[in-house]
Amino acid sequence: MENIALRVARKEDCPRLMELIRELAEYEKASEQVTITLAHFEEAGFGPNPVWKAFVATTHHNGQETILGFALYYIRYSTWKGCRMYLEDIIVTAAWRGKGIGKLLFDQLITEAKMKNLNGITFQVLEWNTPAINFYKKYTDQFDPEWINVSIALQ
């Protein structure tokens, strides 16, 4: 693998993270569903009460850092299981997929969850996203088809 480094996301990374979010939404054929603004995204991650954290995967070329992907998570509480990490998104730009970056990011999440004494990681995967499902099957066989996703839009 090329020279890939992981680090904690910084506020100045947010414009690039938003680009990657839009790239993922396009891949999932849901571009119109990305309604978050850059200002809100920055505030939610780096304001006085941050609700998310992320790791970024980077490479350097000619002295310039490029963010190739990221894993964004937050801590949630389960009344049955206690504190768990919720992986909101793991995104690697299309040109860099299949090069081990997703594995580096996911392994970093596992390390972080263990360091925080969390008892698990929870996430969702679209049922048609076979590459993602196959990736996650390398880590777990606990896929739960019984639950239905529900959301209420307030704005």
mmCIF file of C-alpha atoms in Angstrom:
data_model
loop_
_atom_site.group_PDB
_atom_site.id
_atom_site.type_symbol
_atom_site.label_atom_id
_atom_site.label_comp_id
_atom_site.label_asym_id
_atom_site.label_seq_id
_atom_site.Cartn_x
_atom_site.Cartn_y
_atom_site.Cartn_z
ATOM 1 C CA MET A 1 0.000 0.000 0.000
ATOM 2 C CA GLU A 2 1.140 3.517 -0.664
ATOM 3 C CA ASN A 3 2.049 5.831 2.180
ATOM 4 C CA ILE A 4 -1.328 6.106 3.933
ATOM 5 C CA ALA A 5 -1.622 7.727 7.355
ATOM 6 C CA LEU A 6 -4.563 7.962 9.741
ATOM 7 C CA ARG A 7 -5.250 10.900 12.004
ATOM 8 C CA VAL A 8 -8.106 12.501 13.892
ATOM 9 C CA ALA A 9 -10.204 14.815 11.732
ATOM 10 C CA ARG A 10 -9.760 18.574 12.133
ATOM 11 C CA LYS A 11 -12.168 21.409 11.392
ATOM 12 C CA GLU A 12 -10.230 22.407 8.304
ATOM 13 C CA ASP A 13 -10.919 18.923 6.882
ATOM 14 C CA CYS A 14 -14.671 19.516 6.751
ATOM 15 C CA PRO A 15 -14.889 20.836 3.157
ATOM 16 C CA ARG A 16 -13.152 17.686 1.890
ATOM 17 C CA LEU A 17 -15.288 15.465 4.139
ATOM 18 C CA MET A 18 -18.382 17.089 2.645
ATOM 19 C CA GLU A 19 -17.066 16.307 -0.849
ATOM 20 C CA LEU A 20 -16.690 12.673 0.147
ATOM 21 C CA ILE A 21 -20.181 12.644 1.682
ATOM 22 C CA ARG A 22 -21.581 13.906 -1.630
ATOM 23 C CA GLU A 23 -19.565 11.264 -3.486
ATOM 24 C CA LEU A 24 -21.077 8.553 -1.275
ATOM 25 C CA ALA A 25 -24.582 9.958 -1.759
ATOM 26 C CA GLU A 26 -24.089 9.893 -5.526
ATOM 27 C CA TYR A 27 -22.902 6.261 -5.325
ATOM 28 C CA GLU A 28 -26.016 5.442 -3.278
ATOM 29 C CA LYS A 29 -28.205 7.300 -5.824
ATOM 30 C CA ALA A 30 -29.366 9.697 -3.109
ATOM 31 C CA SER A 31 -27.573 12.975 -3.878
ATOM 32 C CA GLU A 32 -30.697 15.025 -3.169
ATOM 33 C CA GLN A 33 -30.800 13.685 0.388
ATOM 34 C CA VAL A 34 -27.615 15.497 1.435
ATOM 35 C CA THR A 35 -29.091 18.671 2.915
ATOM 36 C CA ILE A 36 -26.486 19.458 5.589
ATOM 37 C CA THR A 37 -24.528 22.678 5.176
ATOM 38 C CA LEU A 38 -20.805 22.962 5.694
ATOM 39 C CA ALA A 39 -21.396 25.393 8.579
ATOM 40 C CA HIS A 40 -23.705 22.954 10.371
ATOM 41 C CA PHE A 41 -21.341 20.040 9.736
ATOM 42 C CA GLU A 42 -18.425 22.003 11.217
ATOM 43 C CA GLU A 43 -20.479 23.125 14.223
ATOM 44 C CA ALA A 44 -21.675 19.572 14.894
ATOM 45 C CA GLY A 45 -18.126 18.246 14.874
ATOM 46 C CA PHE A 46 -16.081 21.127 16.238
ATOM 47 C CA GLY A 47 -18.452 23.541 17.973
ATOM 48 C CA PRO A 48 -18.924 23.910 21.733
ATOM 49 C CA ASN A 49 -20.928 20.654 21.939
ATOM 50 C CA PRO A 50 -19.495 18.310 19.292
ATOM 51 C CA VAL A 51 -21.595 15.250 18.530
ATOM 52 C CA TRP A 52 -19.345 13.423 16.089
ATOM 53 C CA LYS A 53 -15.713 12.434 15.718
ATOM 54 C CA ALA A 54 -13.851 11.080 12.734
ATOM 55 C CA PHE A 55 -10.616 9.549 11.578
ATOM 56 C CA VAL A 56 -9.255 10.511 8.174
ATOM 57 C CA ALA A 57 -6.999 8.522 5.877
ATOM 58 C CA THR A 58 -4.459 10.687 4.084
ATOM 59 C CA THR A 59 -1.604 10.488 1.648
ATOM 60 C CA HIS A 60 1.057 13.032 0.760
ATOM 61 C CA HIS A 61 2.193 13.870 -2.751
ATOM 62 C CA ASN A 62 4.633 16.669 -3.518
ATOM 63 C CA GLY A 63 4.287 17.907 0.049
ATOM 64 C CA GLN A 64 0.500 18.204 -0.196
ATOM 65 C CA GLU A 65 -1.838 16.165 2.010
ATOM 66 C CA THR A 66 -4.898 14.602 0.396
ATOM 67 C CA ILE A 67 -7.766 13.065 2.362
ATOM 68 C CA LEU A 68 -8.714 9.778 0.710
ATOM 69 C CA GLY A 69 -11.413 8.676 3.103
ATOM 70 C CA PHE A 70 -12.829 8.923 6.583
ATOM 71 C CA ALA A 71 -14.813 7.113 9.250
ATOM 72 C CA LEU A 72 -17.286 9.247 11.231
ATOM 73 C CA TYR A 73 -18.755 7.983 14.472
ATOM 74 C CA TYR A 74 -20.448 8.967 17.701
ATOM 75 C CA ILE A 75 -21.170 7.271 21.021
ATOM 76 C CA ARG A 76 -24.697 6.028 21.624
ATOM 77 C CA TYR A 77 -26.321 4.343 24.560
ATOM 78 C CA SER A 78 -28.240 1.079 24.374
ATOM 79 C CA THR A 79 -30.526 0.214 27.278
ATOM 80 C CA TRP A 80 -29.642 -3.423 26.619
ATOM 81 C CA LYS A 81 -25.927 -3.167 25.827
ATOM 82 C CA GLY A 82 -24.649 0.117 27.340
ATOM 83 C CA CYS A 83 -22.259 2.479 25.582
ATOM 84 C CA ARG A 84 -21.512 1.582 21.987
ATOM 85 C CA MET A 85 -19.871 3.270 19.050
ATOM 86 C CA TYR A 86 -22.170 4.081 16.158
ATOM 87 C CA LEU A 87 -20.400 4.196 12.803
ATOM 88 C CA GLU A 88 -22.330 6.742 10.760
ATOM 89 C CA ASP A 89 -20.236 6.490 7.615
ATOM 90 C CA ILE A 90 -17.025 5.033 6.359
ATOM 91 C CA ILE A 91 -16.122 6.509 2.993
ATOM 92 C CA VAL A 92 -13.141 5.986 0.709
ATOM 93 C CA THR A 93 -12.996 7.949 -2.523
ATOM 94 C CA ALA A 94 -13.687 5.746 -5.550
ATOM 95 C CA ALA A 95 -10.176 5.888 -7.031
ATOM 96 C CA TRP A 96 -8.675 4.550 -3.788
ATOM 97 C CA ARG A 97 -11.128 1.752 -2.973
ATOM 98 C CA GLY A 98 -9.768 -1.761 -2.773
ATOM 99 C CA LYS A 99 -6.364 -0.627 -1.481
ATOM 100 C CA GLY A 100 -6.880 -1.404 2.218
ATOM 101 C CA ILE A 101 -7.899 2.078 3.357
ATOM 102 C CA GLY A 102 -11.326 0.966 4.578
ATOM 103 C CA LYS A 103 -9.653 -1.769 6.617
ATOM 104 C CA LEU A 104 -7.233 0.731 8.167
ATOM 105 C CA LEU A 105 -10.117 3.013 9.126
ATOM 106 C CA PHE A 106 -12.294 0.189 10.466
ATOM 107 C CA ASP A 107 -9.427 -1.269 12.477
ATOM 108 C CA GLN A 108 -8.817 2.197 13.949
ATOM 109 C CA LEU A 109 -12.470 2.370 14.997
ATOM 110 C CA ILE A 110 -12.167 -0.992 16.746
ATOM 111 C CA THR A 111 -9.036 0.206 18.544
ATOM 112 C CA GLU A 112 -10.791 3.445 19.568
ATOM 113 C CA ALA A 113 -13.865 1.574 20.833
ATOM 114 C CA LYS A 114 -11.662 -0.711 22.931
ATOM 115 C CA MET A 115 -9.682 2.241 24.318
ATOM 116 C CA LYS A 116 -12.956 3.914 25.339
ATOM 117 C CA ASN A 117 -14.155 0.650 26.946
ATOM 118 C CA LEU A 118 -17.182 0.538 24.669
ATOM 119 C CA ASN A 119 -18.829 -2.831 24.301
ATOM 120 C CA GLY A 120 -19.423 -2.811 20.573
ATOM 121 C CA ILE A 121 -19.809 -1.000 17.281
ATOM 122 C CA THR A 122 -23.150 -0.640 15.529
ATOM 123 C CA PHE A 123 -23.755 0.467 11.948
ATOM 124 C CA GLN A 124 -26.046 0.040 8.971
ATOM 125 C CA VAL A 125 -25.340 -1.125 5.437
ATOM 126 C CA LEU A 126 -27.636 -0.910 2.435
ATOM 127 C CA GLU A 127 -28.911 -4.339 1.446
ATOM 128 C CA TRP A 128 -27.824 -3.861 -2.175
ATOM 129 C CA ASN A 129 -24.279 -2.692 -1.306
ATOM 130 C CA THR A 130 -22.582 -6.048 -1.809
ATOM 131 C CA PRO A 131 -19.006 -4.700 -1.634
ATOM 132 C CA ALA A 132 -19.716 -3.138 1.773
ATOM 133 C CA ILE A 133 -21.532 -6.232 3.048
ATOM 134 C CA ASN A 134 -18.618 -8.435 2.011
ATOM 135 C CA PHE A 135 -16.201 -6.040 3.713
ATOM 136 C CA TYR A 136 -18.154 -6.146 6.999
ATOM 137 C CA LYS A 137 -18.474 -9.945 6.836
ATOM 138 C CA LYS A 138 -14.712 -10.079 7.384
ATOM 139 C CA TYR A 139 -15.401 -8.638 10.861
ATOM 140 C CA THR A 140 -18.778 -10.053 11.885
ATOM 141 C CA ASP A 141 -21.598 -12.369 10.948
ATOM 142 C CA GLN A 142 -24.163 -10.494 13.025
ATOM 143 C CA PHE A 143 -26.462 -8.951 10.413
ATOM 144 C CA ASP A 144 -29.965 -8.307 11.759
ATOM 145 C CA PRO A 145 -32.748 -8.256 9.136
ATOM 146 C CA GLU A 146 -35.535 -7.899 11.734
ATOM 147 C CA TRP A 147 -35.232 -4.156 12.367
ATOM 148 C CA ILE A 148 -36.873 -1.506 10.219
ATOM 149 C CA ASN A 149 -35.225 1.903 9.927
ATOM 150 C CA VAL A 150 -37.499 4.717 11.044
ATOM 151 C CA SER A 151 -36.872 8.455 10.999
ATOM 152 C CA ILE A 152 -38.866 11.629 11.545
ATOM 153 C CA ALA A 153 -37.840 14.716 9.591
ATOM 154 C CA LEU A 154 -38.231 17.872 11.673
ATOM 155 C CA GLN A 155 -37.016 20.405 9.112
#
